[in-house]
Coordinates of C-alpha atoms and ligand atoms in Angstrom, one line a residue:
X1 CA 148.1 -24.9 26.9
X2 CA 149.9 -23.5 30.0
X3 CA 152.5 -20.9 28.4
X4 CA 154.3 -19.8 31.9
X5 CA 157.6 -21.9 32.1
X6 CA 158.2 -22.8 28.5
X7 CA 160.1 -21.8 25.6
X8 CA 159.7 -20.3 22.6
X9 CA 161.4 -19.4 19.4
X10 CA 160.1 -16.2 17.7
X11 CA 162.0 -15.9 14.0
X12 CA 161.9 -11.7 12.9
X13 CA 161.7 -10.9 16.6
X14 CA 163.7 -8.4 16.3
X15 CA 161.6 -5.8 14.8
X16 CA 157.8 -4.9 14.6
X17 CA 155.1 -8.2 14.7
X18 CA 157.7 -10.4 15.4
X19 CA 159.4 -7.8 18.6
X20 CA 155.7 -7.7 20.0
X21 CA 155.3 -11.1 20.0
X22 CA 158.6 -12.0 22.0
X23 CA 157.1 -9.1 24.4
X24 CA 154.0 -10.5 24.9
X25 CA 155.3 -14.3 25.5
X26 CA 157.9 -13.1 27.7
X27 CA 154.9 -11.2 29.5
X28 CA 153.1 -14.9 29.9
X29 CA 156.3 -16.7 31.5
X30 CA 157.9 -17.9 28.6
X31 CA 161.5 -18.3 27.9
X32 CA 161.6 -16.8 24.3
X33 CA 164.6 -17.2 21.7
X34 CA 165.0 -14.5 19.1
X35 CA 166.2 -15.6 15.8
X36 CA 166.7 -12.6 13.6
X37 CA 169.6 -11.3 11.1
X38 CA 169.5 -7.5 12.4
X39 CA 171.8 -8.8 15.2
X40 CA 171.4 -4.9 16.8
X41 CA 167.8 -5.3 17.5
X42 CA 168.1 -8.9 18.3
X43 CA 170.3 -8.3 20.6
X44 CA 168.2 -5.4 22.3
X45 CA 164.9 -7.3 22.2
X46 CA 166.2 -10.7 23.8
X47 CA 167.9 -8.4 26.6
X48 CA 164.3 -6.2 26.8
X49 CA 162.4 -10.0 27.5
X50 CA 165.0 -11.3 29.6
X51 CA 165.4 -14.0 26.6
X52 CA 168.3 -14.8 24.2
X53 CA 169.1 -14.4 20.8
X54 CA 170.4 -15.6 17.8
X55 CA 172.0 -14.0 15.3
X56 CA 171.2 -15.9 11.5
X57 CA 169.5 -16.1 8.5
X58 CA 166.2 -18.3 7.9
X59 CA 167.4 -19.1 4.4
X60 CA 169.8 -21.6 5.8
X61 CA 168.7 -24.4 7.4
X62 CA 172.2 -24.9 9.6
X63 CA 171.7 -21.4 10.8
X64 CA 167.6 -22.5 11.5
X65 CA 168.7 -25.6 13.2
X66 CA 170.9 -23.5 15.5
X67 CA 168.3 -21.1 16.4
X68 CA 166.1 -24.1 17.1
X69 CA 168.2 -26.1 19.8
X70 CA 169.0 -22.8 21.7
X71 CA 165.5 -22.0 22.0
X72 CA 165.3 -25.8 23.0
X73 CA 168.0 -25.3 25.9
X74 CA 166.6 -22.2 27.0
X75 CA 163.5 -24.5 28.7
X76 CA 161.1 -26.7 27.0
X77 CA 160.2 -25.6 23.7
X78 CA 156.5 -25.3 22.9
X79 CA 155.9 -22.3 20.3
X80 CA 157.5 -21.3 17.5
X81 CA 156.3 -18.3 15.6
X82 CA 158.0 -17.1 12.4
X83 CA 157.6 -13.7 12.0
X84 CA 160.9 -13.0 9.5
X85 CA 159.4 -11.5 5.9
X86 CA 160.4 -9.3 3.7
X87 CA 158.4 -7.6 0.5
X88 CA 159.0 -6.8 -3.1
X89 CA 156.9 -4.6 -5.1
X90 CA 156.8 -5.2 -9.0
X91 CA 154.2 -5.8 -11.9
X92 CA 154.2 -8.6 -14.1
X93 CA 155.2 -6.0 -17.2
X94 CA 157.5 -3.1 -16.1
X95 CA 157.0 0.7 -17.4
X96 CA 159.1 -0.4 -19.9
X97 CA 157.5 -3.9 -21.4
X98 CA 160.0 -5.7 -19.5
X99 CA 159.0 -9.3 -17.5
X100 CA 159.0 -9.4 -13.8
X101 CA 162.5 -10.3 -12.9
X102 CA 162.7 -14.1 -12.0
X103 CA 165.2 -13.1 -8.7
X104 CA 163.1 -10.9 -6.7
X105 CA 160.5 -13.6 -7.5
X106 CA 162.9 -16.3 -5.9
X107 CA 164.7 -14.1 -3.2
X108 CA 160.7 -13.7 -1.4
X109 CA 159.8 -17.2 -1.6
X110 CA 163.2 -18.0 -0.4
X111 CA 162.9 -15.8 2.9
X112 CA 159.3 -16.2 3.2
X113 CA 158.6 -19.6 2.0
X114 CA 161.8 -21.5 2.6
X115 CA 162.5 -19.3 5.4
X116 CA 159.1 -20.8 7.1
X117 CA 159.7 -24.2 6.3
X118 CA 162.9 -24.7 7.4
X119 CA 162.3 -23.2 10.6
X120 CA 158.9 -24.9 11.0
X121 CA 160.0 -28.5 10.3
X122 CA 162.9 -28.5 12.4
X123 CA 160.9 -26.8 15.4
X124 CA 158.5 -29.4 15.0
X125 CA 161.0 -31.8 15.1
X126 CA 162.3 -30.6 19.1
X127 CA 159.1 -30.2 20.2
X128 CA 157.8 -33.8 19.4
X129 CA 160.6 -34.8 21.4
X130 CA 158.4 -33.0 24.3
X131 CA 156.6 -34.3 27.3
X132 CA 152.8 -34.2 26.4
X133 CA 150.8 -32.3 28.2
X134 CA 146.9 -32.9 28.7
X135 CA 144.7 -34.3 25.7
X136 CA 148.7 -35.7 24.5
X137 CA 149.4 -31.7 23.5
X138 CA 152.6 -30.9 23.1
X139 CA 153.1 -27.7 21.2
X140 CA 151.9 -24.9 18.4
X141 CA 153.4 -23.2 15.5
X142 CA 152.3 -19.8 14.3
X143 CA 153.3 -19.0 10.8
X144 CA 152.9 -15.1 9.0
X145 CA 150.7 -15.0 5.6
X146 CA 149.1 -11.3 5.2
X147 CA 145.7 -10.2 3.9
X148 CA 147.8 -9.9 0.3
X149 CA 147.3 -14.1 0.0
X150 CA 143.9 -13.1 -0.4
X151 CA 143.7 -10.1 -1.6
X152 CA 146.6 -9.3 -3.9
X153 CA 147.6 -6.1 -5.3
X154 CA 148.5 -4.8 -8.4
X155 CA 153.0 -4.8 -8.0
X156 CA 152.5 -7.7 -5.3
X157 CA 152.6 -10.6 -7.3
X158 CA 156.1 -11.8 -5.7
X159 CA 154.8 -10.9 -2.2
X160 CA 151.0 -12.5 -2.4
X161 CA 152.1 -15.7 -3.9
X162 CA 154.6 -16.1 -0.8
X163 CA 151.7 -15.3 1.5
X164 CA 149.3 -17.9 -0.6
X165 CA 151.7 -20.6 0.0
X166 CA 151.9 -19.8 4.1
X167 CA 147.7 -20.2 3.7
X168 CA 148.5 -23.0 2.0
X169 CA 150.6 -25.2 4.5
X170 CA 148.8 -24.5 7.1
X171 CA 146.4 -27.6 6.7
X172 CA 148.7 -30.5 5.7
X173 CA 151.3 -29.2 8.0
X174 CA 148.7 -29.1 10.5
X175 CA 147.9 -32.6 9.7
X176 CA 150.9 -33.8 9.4
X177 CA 152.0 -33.1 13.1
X178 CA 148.8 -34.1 14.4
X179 CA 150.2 -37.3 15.2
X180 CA 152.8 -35.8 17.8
X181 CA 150.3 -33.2 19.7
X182 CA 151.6 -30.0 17.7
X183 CA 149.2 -27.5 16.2
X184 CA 149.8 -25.2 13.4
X185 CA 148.0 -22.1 12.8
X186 CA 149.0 -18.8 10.6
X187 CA 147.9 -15.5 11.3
X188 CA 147.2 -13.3 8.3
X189 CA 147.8 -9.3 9.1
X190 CA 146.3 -6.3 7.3
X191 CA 148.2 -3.1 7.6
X192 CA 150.5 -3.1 10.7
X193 CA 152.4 0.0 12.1
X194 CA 156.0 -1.6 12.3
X195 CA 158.7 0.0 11.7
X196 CA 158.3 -1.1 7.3
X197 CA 155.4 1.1 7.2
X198 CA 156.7 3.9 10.1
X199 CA 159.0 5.2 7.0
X200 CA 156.3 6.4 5.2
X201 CA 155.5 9.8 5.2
X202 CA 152.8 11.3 7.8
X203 CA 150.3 12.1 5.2
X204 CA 150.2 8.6 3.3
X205 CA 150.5 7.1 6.8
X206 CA 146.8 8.6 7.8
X207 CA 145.6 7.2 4.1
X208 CA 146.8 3.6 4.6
X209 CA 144.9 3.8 8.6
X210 CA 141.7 5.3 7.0
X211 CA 141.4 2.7 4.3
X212 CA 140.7 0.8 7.0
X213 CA 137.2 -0.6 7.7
X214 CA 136.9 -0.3 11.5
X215 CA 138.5 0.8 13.7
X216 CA 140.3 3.3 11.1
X217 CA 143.9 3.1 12.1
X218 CA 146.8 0.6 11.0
X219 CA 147.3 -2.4 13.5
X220 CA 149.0 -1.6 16.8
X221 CA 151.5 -4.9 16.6
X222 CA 150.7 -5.4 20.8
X223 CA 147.6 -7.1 18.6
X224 CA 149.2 -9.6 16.6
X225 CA 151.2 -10.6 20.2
X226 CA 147.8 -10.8 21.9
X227 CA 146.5 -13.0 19.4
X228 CA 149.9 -15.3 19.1
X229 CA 149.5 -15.9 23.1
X230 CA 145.5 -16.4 22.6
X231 CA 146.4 -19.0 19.9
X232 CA 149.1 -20.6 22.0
X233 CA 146.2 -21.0 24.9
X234 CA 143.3 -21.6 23.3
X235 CA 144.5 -25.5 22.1
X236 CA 141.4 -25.9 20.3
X237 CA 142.6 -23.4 17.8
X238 CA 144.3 -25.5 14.7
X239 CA 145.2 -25.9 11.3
X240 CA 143.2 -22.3 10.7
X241 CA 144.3 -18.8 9.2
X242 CA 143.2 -16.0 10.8
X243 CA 143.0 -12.4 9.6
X244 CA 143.7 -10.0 11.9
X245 CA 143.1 -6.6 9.9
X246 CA 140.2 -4.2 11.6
X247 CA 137.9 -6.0 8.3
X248 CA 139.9 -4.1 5.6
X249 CA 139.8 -5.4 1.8
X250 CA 142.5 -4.3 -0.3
X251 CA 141.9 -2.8 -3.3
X252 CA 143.4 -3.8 -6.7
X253 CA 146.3 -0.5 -5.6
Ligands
NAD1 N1 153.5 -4.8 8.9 C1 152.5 -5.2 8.2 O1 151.6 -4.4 7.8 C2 152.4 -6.6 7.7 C3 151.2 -7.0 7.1 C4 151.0 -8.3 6.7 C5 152.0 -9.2 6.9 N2 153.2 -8.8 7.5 C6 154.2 -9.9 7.7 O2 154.6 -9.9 9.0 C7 156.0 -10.3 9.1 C8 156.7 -9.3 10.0 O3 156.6 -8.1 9.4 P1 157.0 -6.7 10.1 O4 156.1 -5.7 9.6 O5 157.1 -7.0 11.6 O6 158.4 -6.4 9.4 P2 159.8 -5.9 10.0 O7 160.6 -5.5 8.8 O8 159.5 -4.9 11.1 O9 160.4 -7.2 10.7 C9 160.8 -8.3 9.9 C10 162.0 -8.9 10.6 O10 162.4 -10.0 9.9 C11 163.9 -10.1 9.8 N3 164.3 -10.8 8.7 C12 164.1 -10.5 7.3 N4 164.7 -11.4 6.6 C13 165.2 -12.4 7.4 C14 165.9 -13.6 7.2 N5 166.2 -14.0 5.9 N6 166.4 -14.3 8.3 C15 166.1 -13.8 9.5 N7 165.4 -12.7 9.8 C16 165.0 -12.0 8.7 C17 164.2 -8.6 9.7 O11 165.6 -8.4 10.1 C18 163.3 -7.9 10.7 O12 163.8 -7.9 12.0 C19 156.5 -10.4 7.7 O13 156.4 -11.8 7.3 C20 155.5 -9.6 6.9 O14 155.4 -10.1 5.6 C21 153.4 -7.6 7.9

């Protein structure tokens, strides 16, 4: 698909994967929308890319809708990514017998489930309303899982089954647009230096990069935008998750 000229809505752009990957559309031509709640580095990102911004939460679907038709008026809107996570660390039975708490549960699926679907079905919806381009294509969707869908660690069972279920629509949402030319693939990072994992301290940094199968460092996020604009090209790409991780396996902790 030719990227120069259209418009894209990046949710999480302001910050790590989801900051590279407004960078690296921007770098192709595109027009791209930023739709983040850290209204500072929004802000900053959309001004960095020449883009715009908007300032909201994917939780609400008024707020996604919002974010949807500026990044529909900024040019014609052909990619969406959804980049906005967050994570929770917790075991089934805490230190002191207690159950995993049902809200933190909720509160991740909300942002990273519902978060994805509200922004993803109401994309889809502008950008059926497209012209078609060749072979009747009209547009692509790139959705966040992370390597913990598949391999799940001990204190990730909120996180993981968030991930699972981004795996997990990939195919029938795939299908389901397949009817109005718009592809849907999710991309499925290992251990990414963004600014989450930039807090940690030096030494446990180095750990996390050498745990790594090759090469042994953690993900440079310019990757994940490389690989957003190769999947936005490459139109035969769909309804596939792809793990971009340097082949690491994550141990049970
Ligand atoms: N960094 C990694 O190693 C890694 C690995 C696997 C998967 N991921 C996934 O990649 C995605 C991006 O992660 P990142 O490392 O860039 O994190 P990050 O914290 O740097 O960026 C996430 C962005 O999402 C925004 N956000 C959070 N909740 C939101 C909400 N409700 N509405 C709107 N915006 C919201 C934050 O403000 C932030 O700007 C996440 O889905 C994360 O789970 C990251």
């Amino acid at each position: 698909m030719e990227l120069k000229g259209s418009s894209a809505l990046v949710t999480g752009g302001a910050s790590g994967l989801g900051a590279a990957t407004a960078r690296a559309l921007a770098a192709e031509g595109v027009h791209v929308t930023v739709f983040d709640l850290n209204e500072d580095g929004a802000k900053s990102v959309a001004g960095e890319v020449g883009g715009d911004y908007v300032v909201g939460d994917v939780t609400d679907p008024g707020q996604c809708q919002r974010a949807v038709d500026q990044a529909a008026s900024g040019g014609t809107l052909r990619i969406t990514v959804n980049c906005a996570g967050i994570g929770w660390v917790g075991r089934m039975i805490d230190r002191q017998g207690a159950p995993h708490p049902l809200e933190p549960f909720e509160s991740v699926q909300r942002v990273n489930v519902f978060g994805t679907f509200n922004v993803m079905s109401k994309a889809a919806v502008a950008i059926a309303k497209t012209e078609p381009l060749e072979h009747a294509e009209r547009g692509v969707i790139v959705n966040t899982a992370s390597v913990a869908a598949y391999d799940g660690q001990i204190g990730q069972l909120a996180y993981s089954a968030s991930k699972g279920a981004i795996v997990g629509m990939t195919l029938p949402a795939a299908r389901d647009l397949s009817v109005v030319g718009i592809r849907v693939m999710a991309i499925a990072p290992g251990l990414f230096d963004t600014p989450l994992l930039g807090m940690l301290p030096e030494a446990a940094f180095h750990a996390l990069g050498a745990s790594v199968l090759f090469p042994k460092v953690l993900g440079d996020p310019t990757r994940y935008g490389q690989l957003v604009v190769h999947i936005a090209r490459n139109s035969y790409l769909n309804a596939e998750v792809i793990r971009l991780d340097g082949g690491i396996r994550m141990p049970p902790k």
